[in-house]
Structures are given as C-alpha cells and as structure tokens.
Coordinates of C-alpha atoms in Angstrom, one line a residue:
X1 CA -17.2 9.8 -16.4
X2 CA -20.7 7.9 -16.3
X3 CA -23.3 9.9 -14.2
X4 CA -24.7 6.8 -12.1
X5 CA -27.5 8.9 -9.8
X6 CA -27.6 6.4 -7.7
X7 CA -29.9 7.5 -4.7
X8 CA -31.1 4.6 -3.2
X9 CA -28.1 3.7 -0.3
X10 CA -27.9 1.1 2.3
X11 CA -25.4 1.6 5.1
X12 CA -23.7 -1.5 6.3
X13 CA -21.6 -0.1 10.0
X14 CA -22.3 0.0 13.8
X15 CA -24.3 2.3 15.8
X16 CA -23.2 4.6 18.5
X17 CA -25.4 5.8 21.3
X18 CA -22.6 8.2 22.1
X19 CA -20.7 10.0 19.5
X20 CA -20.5 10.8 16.3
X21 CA -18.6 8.1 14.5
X22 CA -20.0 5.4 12.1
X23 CA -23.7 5.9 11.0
X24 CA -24.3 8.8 13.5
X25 CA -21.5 10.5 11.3
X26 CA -22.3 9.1 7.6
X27 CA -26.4 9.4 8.2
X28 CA -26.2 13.6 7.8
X29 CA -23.1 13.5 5.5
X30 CA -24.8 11.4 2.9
X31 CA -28.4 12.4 3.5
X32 CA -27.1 16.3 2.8
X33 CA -25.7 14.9 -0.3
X34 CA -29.4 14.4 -1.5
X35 CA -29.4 10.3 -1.1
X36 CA -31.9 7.9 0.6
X37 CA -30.4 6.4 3.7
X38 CA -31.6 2.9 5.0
X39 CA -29.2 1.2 7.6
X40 CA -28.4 -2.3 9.1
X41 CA -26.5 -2.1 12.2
X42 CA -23.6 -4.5 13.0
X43 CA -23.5 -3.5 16.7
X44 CA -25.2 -1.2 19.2
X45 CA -21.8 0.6 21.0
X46 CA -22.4 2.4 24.2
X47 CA -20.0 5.6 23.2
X48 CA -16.8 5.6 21.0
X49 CA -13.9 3.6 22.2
X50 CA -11.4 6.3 23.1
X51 CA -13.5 6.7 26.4
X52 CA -11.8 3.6 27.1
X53 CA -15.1 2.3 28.8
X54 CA -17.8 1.0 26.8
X55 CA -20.3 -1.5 25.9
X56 CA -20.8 -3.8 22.7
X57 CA -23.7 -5.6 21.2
X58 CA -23.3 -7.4 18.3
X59 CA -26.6 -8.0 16.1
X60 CA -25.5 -10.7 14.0
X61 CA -28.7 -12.5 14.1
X62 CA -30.7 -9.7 13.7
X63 CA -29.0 -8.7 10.7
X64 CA -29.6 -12.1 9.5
X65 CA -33.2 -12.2 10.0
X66 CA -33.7 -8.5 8.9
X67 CA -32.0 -9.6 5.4
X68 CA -34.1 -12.5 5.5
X69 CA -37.5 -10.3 5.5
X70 CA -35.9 -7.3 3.3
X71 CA -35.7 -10.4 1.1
X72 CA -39.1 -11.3 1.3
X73 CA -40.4 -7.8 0.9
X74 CA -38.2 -7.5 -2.5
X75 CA -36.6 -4.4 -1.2
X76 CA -33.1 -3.5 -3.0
X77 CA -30.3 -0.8 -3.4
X78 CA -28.5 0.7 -5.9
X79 CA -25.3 1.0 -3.7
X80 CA -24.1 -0.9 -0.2
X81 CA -21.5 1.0 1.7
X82 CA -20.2 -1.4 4.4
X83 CA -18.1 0.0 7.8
X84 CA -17.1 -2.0 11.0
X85 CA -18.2 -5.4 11.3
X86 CA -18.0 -7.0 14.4
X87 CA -17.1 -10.8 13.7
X88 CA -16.1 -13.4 11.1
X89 CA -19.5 -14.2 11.2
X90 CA -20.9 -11.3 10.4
X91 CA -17.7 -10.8 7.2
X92 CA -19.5 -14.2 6.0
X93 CA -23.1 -12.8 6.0
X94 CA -22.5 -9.9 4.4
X95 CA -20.6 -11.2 1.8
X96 CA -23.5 -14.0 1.3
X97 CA -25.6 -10.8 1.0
X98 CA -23.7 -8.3 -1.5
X99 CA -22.9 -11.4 -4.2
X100 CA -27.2 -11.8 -4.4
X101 CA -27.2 -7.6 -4.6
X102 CA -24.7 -7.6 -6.8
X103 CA -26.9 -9.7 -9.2
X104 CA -29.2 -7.1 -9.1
X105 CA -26.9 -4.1 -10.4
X106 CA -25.2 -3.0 -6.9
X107 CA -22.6 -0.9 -6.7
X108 CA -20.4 -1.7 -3.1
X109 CA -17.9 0.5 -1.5
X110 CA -16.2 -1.3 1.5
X111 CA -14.3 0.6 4.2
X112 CA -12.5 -2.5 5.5
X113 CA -12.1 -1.6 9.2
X114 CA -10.0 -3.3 10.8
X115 CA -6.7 -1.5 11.9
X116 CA -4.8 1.6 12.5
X117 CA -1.1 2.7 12.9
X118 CA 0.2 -0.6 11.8
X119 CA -1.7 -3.1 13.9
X120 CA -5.3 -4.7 13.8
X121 CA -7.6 -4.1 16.4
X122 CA -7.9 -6.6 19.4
X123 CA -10.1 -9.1 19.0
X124 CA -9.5 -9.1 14.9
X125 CA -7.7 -11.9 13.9
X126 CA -5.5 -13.2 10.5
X127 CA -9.0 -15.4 9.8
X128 CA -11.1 -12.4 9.7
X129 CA -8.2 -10.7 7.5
X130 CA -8.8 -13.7 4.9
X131 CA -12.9 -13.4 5.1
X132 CA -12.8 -9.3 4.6
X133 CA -9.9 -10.0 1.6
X134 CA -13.3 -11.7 0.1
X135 CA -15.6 -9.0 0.9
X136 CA -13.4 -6.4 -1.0
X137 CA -13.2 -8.6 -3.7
X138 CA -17.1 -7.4 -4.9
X139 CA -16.3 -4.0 -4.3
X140 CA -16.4 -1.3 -7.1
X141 CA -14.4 0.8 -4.0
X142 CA -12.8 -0.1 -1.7
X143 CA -11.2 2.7 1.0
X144 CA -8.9 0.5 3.5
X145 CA -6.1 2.7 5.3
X146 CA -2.1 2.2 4.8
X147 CA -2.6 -0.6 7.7
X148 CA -5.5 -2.5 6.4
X149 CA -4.4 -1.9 2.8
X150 CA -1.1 -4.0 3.8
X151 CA -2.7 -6.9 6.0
X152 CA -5.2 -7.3 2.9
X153 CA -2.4 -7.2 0.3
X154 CA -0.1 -9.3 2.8
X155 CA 2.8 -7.4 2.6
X156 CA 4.5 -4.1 4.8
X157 CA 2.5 -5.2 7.2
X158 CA 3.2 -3.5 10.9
X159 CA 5.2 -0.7 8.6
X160 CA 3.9 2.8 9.6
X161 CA 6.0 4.4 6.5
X162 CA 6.3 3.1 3.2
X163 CA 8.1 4.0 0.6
X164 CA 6.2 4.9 -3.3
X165 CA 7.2 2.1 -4.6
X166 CA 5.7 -0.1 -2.2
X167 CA 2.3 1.6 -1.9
X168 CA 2.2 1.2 -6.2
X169 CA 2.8 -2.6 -5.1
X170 CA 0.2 -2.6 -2.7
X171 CA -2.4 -0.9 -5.1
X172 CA -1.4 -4.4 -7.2
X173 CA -2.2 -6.6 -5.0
X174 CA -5.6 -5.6 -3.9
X175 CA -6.5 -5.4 -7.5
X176 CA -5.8 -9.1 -8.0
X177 CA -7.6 -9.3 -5.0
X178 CA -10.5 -8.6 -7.4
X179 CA -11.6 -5.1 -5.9
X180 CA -12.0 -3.0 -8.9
X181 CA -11.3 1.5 -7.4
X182 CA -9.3 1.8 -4.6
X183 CA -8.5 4.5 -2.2
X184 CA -6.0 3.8 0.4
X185 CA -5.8 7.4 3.1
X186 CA -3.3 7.8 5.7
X187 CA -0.5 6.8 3.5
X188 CA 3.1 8.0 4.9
X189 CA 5.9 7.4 2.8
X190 CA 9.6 8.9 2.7
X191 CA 8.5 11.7 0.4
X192 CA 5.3 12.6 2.3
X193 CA 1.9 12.2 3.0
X194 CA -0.4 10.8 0.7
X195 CA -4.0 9.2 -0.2
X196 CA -3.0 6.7 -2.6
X197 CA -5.5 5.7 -5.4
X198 CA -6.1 3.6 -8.6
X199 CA -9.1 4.3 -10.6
X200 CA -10.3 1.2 -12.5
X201 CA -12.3 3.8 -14.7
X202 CA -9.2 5.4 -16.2
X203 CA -6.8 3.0 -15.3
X204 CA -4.9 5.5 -13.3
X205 CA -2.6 5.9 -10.2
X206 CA -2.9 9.0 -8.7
X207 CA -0.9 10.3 -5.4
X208 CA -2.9 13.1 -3.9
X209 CA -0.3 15.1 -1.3
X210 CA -2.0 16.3 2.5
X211 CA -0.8 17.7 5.7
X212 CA -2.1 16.0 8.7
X213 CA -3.6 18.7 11.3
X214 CA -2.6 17.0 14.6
X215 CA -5.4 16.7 16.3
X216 CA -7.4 13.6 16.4
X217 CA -11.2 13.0 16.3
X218 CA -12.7 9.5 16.3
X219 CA -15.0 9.0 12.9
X220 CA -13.1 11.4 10.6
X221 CA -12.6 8.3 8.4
X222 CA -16.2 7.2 8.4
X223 CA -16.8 11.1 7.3
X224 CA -14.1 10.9 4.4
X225 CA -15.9 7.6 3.2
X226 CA -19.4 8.6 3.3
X227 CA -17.9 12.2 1.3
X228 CA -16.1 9.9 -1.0
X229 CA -19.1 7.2 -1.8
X230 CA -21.8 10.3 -1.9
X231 CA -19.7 12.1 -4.5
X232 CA -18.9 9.2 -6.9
X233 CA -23.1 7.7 -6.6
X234 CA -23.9 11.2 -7.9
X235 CA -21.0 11.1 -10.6
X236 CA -18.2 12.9 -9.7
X237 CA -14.6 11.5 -10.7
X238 CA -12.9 9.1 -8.1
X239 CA -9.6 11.4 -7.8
X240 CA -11.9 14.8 -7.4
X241 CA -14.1 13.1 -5.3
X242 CA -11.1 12.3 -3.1
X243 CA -9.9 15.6 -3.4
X244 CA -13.5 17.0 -1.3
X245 CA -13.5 14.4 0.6
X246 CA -9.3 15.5 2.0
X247 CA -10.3 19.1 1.9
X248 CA -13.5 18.4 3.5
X249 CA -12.4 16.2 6.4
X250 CA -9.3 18.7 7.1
X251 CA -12.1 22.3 7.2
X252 CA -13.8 19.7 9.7
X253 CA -10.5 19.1 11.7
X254 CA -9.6 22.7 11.7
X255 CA -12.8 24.1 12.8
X256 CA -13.4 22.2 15.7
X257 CA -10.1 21.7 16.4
X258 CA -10.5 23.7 20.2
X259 CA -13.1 21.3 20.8
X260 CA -12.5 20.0 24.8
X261 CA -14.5 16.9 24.3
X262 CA -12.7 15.3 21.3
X263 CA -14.3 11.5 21.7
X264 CA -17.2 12.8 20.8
X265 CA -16.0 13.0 17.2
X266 CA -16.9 16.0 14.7
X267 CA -20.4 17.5 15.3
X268 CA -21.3 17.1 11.3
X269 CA -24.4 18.1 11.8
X270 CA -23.5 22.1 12.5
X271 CA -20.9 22.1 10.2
X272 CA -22.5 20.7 6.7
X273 CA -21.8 23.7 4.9
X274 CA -18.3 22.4 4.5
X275 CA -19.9 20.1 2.0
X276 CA -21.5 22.0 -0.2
X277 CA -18.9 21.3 -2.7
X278 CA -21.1 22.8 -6.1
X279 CA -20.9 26.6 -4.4
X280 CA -17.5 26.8 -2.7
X281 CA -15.1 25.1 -5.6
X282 CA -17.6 25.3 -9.2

C-alpha cells in the first residue's frame, strides 16, 4: 500500500451551531489524526435536525466567491472530503471545483448524503441524484450508505435488506459510475450486517461483519468518514482503515450510550482516545 501523507485537507460539509455532527464532528477527528483542516461550509444549521426545529442557511454564493479568491491566492489541497450539500446548485459547483483540483493531484473522498433507511431526504430530488452520480464519479472514495449506494447505482432502491448478491451488483454499478474505492456502511442483507467495500487498489471485495448497538446519535457517519479518509491520507489499507473506523464509531456508541441528550451527537472531543489506533491495536 502507497504511503500518500497527505496532510493538507479541505472539508467540503455544513456547519452546525448546535451539535456535533458534520464539521463540528470531523474538525477534532481529523485534526487528532495529525492533518491540516481548512473548511468551506455548505450551510450554517441552527442545531441538528432530530430537534425537529431548526434553521438553514445555504451559502451557495459564498462558497462561490470564496473558491473564486482561494483561486486567486493559488491556495490548493492534497485531498477534498465532501459531506451534505444543500442544493443542485451547490452538486454543480463543487463538481466545477474538484475536476480543476483534480488537475492538480487531489485525492476526493465523497460522502454522498443524501438518504437514510431507504428513502431520500425531503427536499432531495431524482435531479440532484443524477448531479451527485457525477460528483462520485472524481472520487478516489466514495462512502454512500445501503440507501444512497442504491439511488446512485439505480437499482434496490427503497429496499432496507438486500441480499449479497445484490450488494456485489451494486458495488458494479457505482464503479462504472467512474468512482474508483468504495465503502458502502449500513449494509443489511439476509445473512447479516455488513459494510460492503471494493478496493480499486487490490481489486478486492471485502464484507466486513458488525452488530448495530441500538442506540442512535446524529453524526456517527460523518465520524466514521472523517476516521476512514484520515486513516487512508496517512496510508493505511482501505479494508483496515474500515475496520477502525467500525470499531471506532461502535467504542463511541457504547460509551455514551446513557447519554440523555442524544441530538446532540457524540461529544468527540472527550472521547479521542478511542482513536488512537497505533497504541490500542499495533
């Protein structure tokens, strides 16, 4: 496996004033990890969304002007990790943006947010389905779940379980999609649980088993993909680099688990010994 050591890491995902979900939960995951953070918000969200009440302010235009001057200045990456984006318009933009930073060397991991337990989000529609199918299609990773992964591959779509053989077919599709890793969590079949992945590295399938604690924090998947990016920039194998990120997210789950307050999300910051991988598992 190539060491890449890439340290120099724009975040692409919205901001929440309340909660720890999106960059207020990747910001302290990735910056323990020992990489520079920058960030371009896609929105400015009052509090997570399972309050039920809450406030959303898309920056499209800032984001297009900030890219504009970042531009101008000649400032670069070595690796864009995008999250939630808020519109079609905003797909479009950053897809304008990470084919110019590819040019330049880039590596992109895309978390292509846009659904959960076998339906898209309100307000997400089949355009915006098509636009992200583009996005993933400069990614070196991308880490949908089971319900995004089958609205981007078109097929099983609104199916909570799957069965193996379907999930290989998935994997198929988003690679002629033109996304090069991927790493699809949440993935219930008939003969378990699984995160399902296909590493264009060693052109390998792999089917790495969990059991799902059941409790439920907002932002545990924005945690498992800024544990999963970290690890591969500094040059750990996709499937091992899974592997922490599971066992990571799940030590995170079960000790906060008595938390009252679960829409808060997972207060990273007092528990990043969890993710000192090198000392607990080498």
């Amino acid at each position: 496996m190539r060491n890449y050591m890439k340290d120099q890491i724009l975040l692409i995902n919205d901001l929440a004033g309340y909660g720890k979900v999106a960059l207020s939960a990747m910001l302290p995951v990735m910056t323990h990890a020992g990489l520079n953070l920058y960030n371009l918000p896609t929105a400015l969200v009052s509090n997570t969304l399972d309050y039920g009440k809450f406030e959303i302010l898309e920056t499209t235009e800032y984001m297009r002007k900030t890219m504009k001057v970042w531009a101008e200045l000649g400032f670069s990456f070595d690796a864009v990790c995008t999250g939630f984006i808020a519109s079609k318009e905003q797909v479009k933009l950053i897809s304008g943006y990470l084919r110019e930073q590819k040019k330049k060397g880039t590596w992109i991991f895309v978390d292509p947010i846009m659904g959960d337990e076998g339906k898209l989000y309100n307000g997400i529609e089949e355009k915006t389905v098509g636009y992200m199918r583009d996005l993933c299609s400069l990614a070196d990773v991308i880490v949908p779940n089971l319900t995004e992964a089958s609205f981007l591959a078109g097929m099983c779509q609104g199916k909570e379980v799957i069965t193996q053989g379907e999930g290989r077919e998935i994997l198929k599709k988003l690679r002629k999609l033109g996304a090069k890793s991927i790493v699809i969590t949440s993935v219930k079949t008939e003969a378990g649980d699984f995160v399902l992945i296909y590493d264009h590295q060693t052109d390998t399938v792999s089917e790495l088993p969990f059991e799902q604690i059941p409790v439920r924090f907002p932002g545990t998947g924005d945690i498992f993909s800024a544990i999963l990016a970290s690890q591969v920039l500094n040059g750990t194998a996709l499937e091992k680099a899974a592997q922490r990120a599971m066992s990571a997210v799940r030590q995170l789950i079960a000790i906060n688990h008595e938390t009252v307050d679960k829409f808060k999300g997972i207060p990273i910051e007092k528990n990043l010994e969890v993710l000192n991988f090198e000392s607990s598992e080498d």
